[in-house]
XYZ file of C-alpha atoms in Angstrom:
240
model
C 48.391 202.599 148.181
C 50.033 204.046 151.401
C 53.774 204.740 151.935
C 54.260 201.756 153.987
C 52.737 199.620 151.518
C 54.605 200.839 148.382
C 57.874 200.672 150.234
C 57.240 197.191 150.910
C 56.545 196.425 147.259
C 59.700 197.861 146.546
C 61.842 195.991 148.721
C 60.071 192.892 147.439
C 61.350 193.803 144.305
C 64.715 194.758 144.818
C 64.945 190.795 146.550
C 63.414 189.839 143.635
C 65.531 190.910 141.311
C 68.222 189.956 143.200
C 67.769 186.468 143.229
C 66.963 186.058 139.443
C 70.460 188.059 138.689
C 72.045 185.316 141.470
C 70.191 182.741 139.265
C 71.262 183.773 136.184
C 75.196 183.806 137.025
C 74.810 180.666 138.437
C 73.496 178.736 135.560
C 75.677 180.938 133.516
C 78.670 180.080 134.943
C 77.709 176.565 136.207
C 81.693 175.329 136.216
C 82.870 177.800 138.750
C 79.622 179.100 140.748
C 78.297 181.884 141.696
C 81.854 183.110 143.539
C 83.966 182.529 140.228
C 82.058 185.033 138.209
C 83.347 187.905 139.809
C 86.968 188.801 138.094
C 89.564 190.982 138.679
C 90.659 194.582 137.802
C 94.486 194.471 136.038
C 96.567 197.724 136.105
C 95.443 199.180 132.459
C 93.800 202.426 130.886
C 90.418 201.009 132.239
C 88.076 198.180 133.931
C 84.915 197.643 133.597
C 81.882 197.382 136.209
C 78.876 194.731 136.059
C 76.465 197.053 137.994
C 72.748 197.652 138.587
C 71.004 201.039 139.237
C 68.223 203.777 138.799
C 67.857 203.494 142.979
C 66.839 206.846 144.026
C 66.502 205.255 147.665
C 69.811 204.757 149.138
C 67.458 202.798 151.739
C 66.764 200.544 148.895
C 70.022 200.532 147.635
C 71.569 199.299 150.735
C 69.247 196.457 150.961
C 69.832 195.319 147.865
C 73.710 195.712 148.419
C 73.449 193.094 150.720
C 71.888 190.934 148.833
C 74.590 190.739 146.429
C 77.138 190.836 149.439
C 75.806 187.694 150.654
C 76.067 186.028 146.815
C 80.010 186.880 147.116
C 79.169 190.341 144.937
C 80.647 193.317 145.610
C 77.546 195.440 146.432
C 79.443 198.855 146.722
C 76.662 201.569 146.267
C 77.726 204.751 144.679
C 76.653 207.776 143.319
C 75.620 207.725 139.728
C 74.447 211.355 139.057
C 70.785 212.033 141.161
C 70.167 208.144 141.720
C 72.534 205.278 143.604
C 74.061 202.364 141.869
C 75.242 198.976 142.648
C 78.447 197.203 141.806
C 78.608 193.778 141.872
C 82.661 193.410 140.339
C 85.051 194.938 138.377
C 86.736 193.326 135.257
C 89.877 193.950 133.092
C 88.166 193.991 130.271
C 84.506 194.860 128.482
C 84.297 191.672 126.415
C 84.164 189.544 130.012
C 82.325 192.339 131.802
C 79.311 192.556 128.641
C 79.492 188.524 128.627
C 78.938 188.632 132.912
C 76.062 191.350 131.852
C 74.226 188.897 129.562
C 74.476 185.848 131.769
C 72.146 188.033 133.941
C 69.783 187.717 131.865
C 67.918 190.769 133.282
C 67.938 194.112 131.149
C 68.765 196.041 134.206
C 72.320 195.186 134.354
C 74.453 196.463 132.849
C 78.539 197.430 132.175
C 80.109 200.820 133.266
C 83.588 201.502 132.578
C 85.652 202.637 135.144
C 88.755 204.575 133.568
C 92.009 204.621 134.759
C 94.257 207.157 133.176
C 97.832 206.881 131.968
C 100.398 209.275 133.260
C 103.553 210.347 131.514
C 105.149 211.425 134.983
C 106.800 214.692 133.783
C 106.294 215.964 137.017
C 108.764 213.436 139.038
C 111.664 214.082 137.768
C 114.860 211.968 139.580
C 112.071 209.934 141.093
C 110.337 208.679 138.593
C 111.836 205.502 139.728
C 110.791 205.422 142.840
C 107.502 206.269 142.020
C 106.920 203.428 139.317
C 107.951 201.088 141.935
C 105.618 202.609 144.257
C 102.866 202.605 141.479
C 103.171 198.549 141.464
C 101.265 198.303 144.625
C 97.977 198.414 142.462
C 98.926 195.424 140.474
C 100.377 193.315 143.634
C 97.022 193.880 145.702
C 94.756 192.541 143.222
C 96.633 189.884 141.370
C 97.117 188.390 145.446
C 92.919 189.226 146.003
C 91.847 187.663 142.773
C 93.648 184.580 143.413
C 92.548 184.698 146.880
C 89.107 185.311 145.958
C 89.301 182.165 143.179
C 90.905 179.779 145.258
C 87.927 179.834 148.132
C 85.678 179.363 145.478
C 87.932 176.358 143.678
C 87.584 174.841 147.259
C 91.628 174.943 146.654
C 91.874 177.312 149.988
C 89.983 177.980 152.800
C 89.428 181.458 154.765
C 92.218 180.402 157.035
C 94.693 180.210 154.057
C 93.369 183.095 152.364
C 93.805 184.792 155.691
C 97.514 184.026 155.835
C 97.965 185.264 152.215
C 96.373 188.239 152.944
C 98.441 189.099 155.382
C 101.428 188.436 153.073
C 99.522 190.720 150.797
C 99.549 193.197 153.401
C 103.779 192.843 154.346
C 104.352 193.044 150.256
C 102.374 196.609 150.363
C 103.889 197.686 153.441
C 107.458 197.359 151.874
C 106.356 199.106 148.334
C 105.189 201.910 150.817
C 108.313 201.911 153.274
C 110.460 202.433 150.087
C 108.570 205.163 148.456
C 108.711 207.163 151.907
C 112.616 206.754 152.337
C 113.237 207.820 148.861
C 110.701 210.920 148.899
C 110.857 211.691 152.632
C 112.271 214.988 151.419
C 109.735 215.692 148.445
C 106.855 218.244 149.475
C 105.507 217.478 145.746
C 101.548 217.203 145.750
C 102.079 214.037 143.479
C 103.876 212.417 146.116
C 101.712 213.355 148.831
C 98.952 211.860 146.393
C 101.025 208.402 146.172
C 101.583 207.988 149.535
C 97.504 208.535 150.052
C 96.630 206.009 147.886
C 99.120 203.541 149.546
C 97.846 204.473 152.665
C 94.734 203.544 151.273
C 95.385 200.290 150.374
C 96.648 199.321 153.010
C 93.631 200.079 154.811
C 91.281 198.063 152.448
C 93.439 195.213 152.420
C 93.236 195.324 156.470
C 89.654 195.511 156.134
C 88.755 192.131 154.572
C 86.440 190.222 156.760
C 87.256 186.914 157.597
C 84.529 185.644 160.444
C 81.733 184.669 157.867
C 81.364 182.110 155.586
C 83.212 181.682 151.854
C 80.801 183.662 150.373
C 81.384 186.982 153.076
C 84.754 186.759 152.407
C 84.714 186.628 148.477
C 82.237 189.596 149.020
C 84.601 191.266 151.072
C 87.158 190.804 148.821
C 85.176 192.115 145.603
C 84.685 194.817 148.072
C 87.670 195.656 148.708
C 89.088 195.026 144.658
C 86.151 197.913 143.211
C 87.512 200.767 146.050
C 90.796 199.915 144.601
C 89.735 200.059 141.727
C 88.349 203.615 141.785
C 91.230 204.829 143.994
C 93.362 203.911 141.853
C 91.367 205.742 138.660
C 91.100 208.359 141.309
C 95.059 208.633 141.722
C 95.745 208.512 138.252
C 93.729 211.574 137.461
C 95.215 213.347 139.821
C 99.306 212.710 139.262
């Protein structure tokens, strides 16, 4: 078979696939559709990720990421050793993620866990206040995104609405941040400097949920924008 050729059957596949994973979440979860079975990631040692992978064509990968992305998934493509992999959500916990994983009903899927470390803080000393309060802003953003994401799919908001919040979302982070910098704007500790990154950071995601497309865009920009949380924040927490 030539190149072209094979490629072709392998983009054929990938939409393939695709579509029976939609169908399987769909009939799975028949009482909240396809937009309610992606969950949220709660501030904890770990979440887990409904993912597919084994791409060793980020091409491929990419196609298939928007797939999902049109479904409401996720689709953030990462690195998973010498091949790419494809997260469609994040969860708080592996009993929901491995019950997601079997309503797919494909034997590709399946459920990574994403840890997020505890940290005793021995390093902040007198701030150790301010830094739990700063440390909050992981909770607030996606306890406000998973309702956001719910209530488009409940029909009980639409993207207007969800816009508003969002920028609520965005004021609430804003003020976590504006306190941690008063009360450490004399700190050169790398922890801080870490902190203040991942706020930084999440402010940034939040501001980068789309809100010209349909439900479903949004949802997926907002699973999107929940799994780079989630990793930043498992990213953070290794670090401080």
């Amino acid at each position: 078979m030539q190149k072209g050729g094979k490629e072709n059957v392998l983009v054929i596949c990938a939409v393939a696939l695709c579509f029976a994973l939609t169908l399987g979440l769909c009939f799975a979860f028949s009482g909240e559709g396809i937009l309610g079975v992606f969950g949220s990631a709660v501030d904890g040692e770990s979440v887990y990720a409904v993912a597919v992978g084994g791409y060793d064509d980020i091409t491929l990968a990419r196609t298939t990421s928007e797939l999902i992305k049109s479904r409401g998934g996720a689709g953030y493509v990462r690195k998973d050793g010498e091949n790419y992999e494809i997260i469609y959500a994040v969860y708080p916990d592996s009993a929901t993620a491995d019950r997601v994983r079997a309503a797919v009903g494909d034997g590709s899927a399946y459920v990574s866990e994403i840890r997020i470390p505890n940290s005793k803080l021995k390093w902040a000393g007198e701030l150790k206040d301010a830094v739990l309060d700063a440390l909050t802003y992981y909770k607030t953003a996606f306890d406000a995104l998973y309702e956001c994401g719910n209530d488009l799919n409940t029909m009980n908001a639409d993207i207007t609405d969800v816009n508003t919040r969002i920028k609520v979302l965005y004021g609430k982070i804003v003020d976590i941040k504006s306190r941690f910098y008063e009360k450490t704007n004399s700190s050169d500790l790398a922890e801080v400097t870490e902190i203040k990154v991942a706020l930084i950071t999440a402010l940034a995601l939040i501001d980068n949920i789309e809100f010209d497309g349909d439900r479903a865009a949004c949802a997926a920009s907002i699973r999107y924008a929940l799994t780079q949380l989630a990793l930043s924040r498992s990213a953070l927490m290794e670090r401080i």
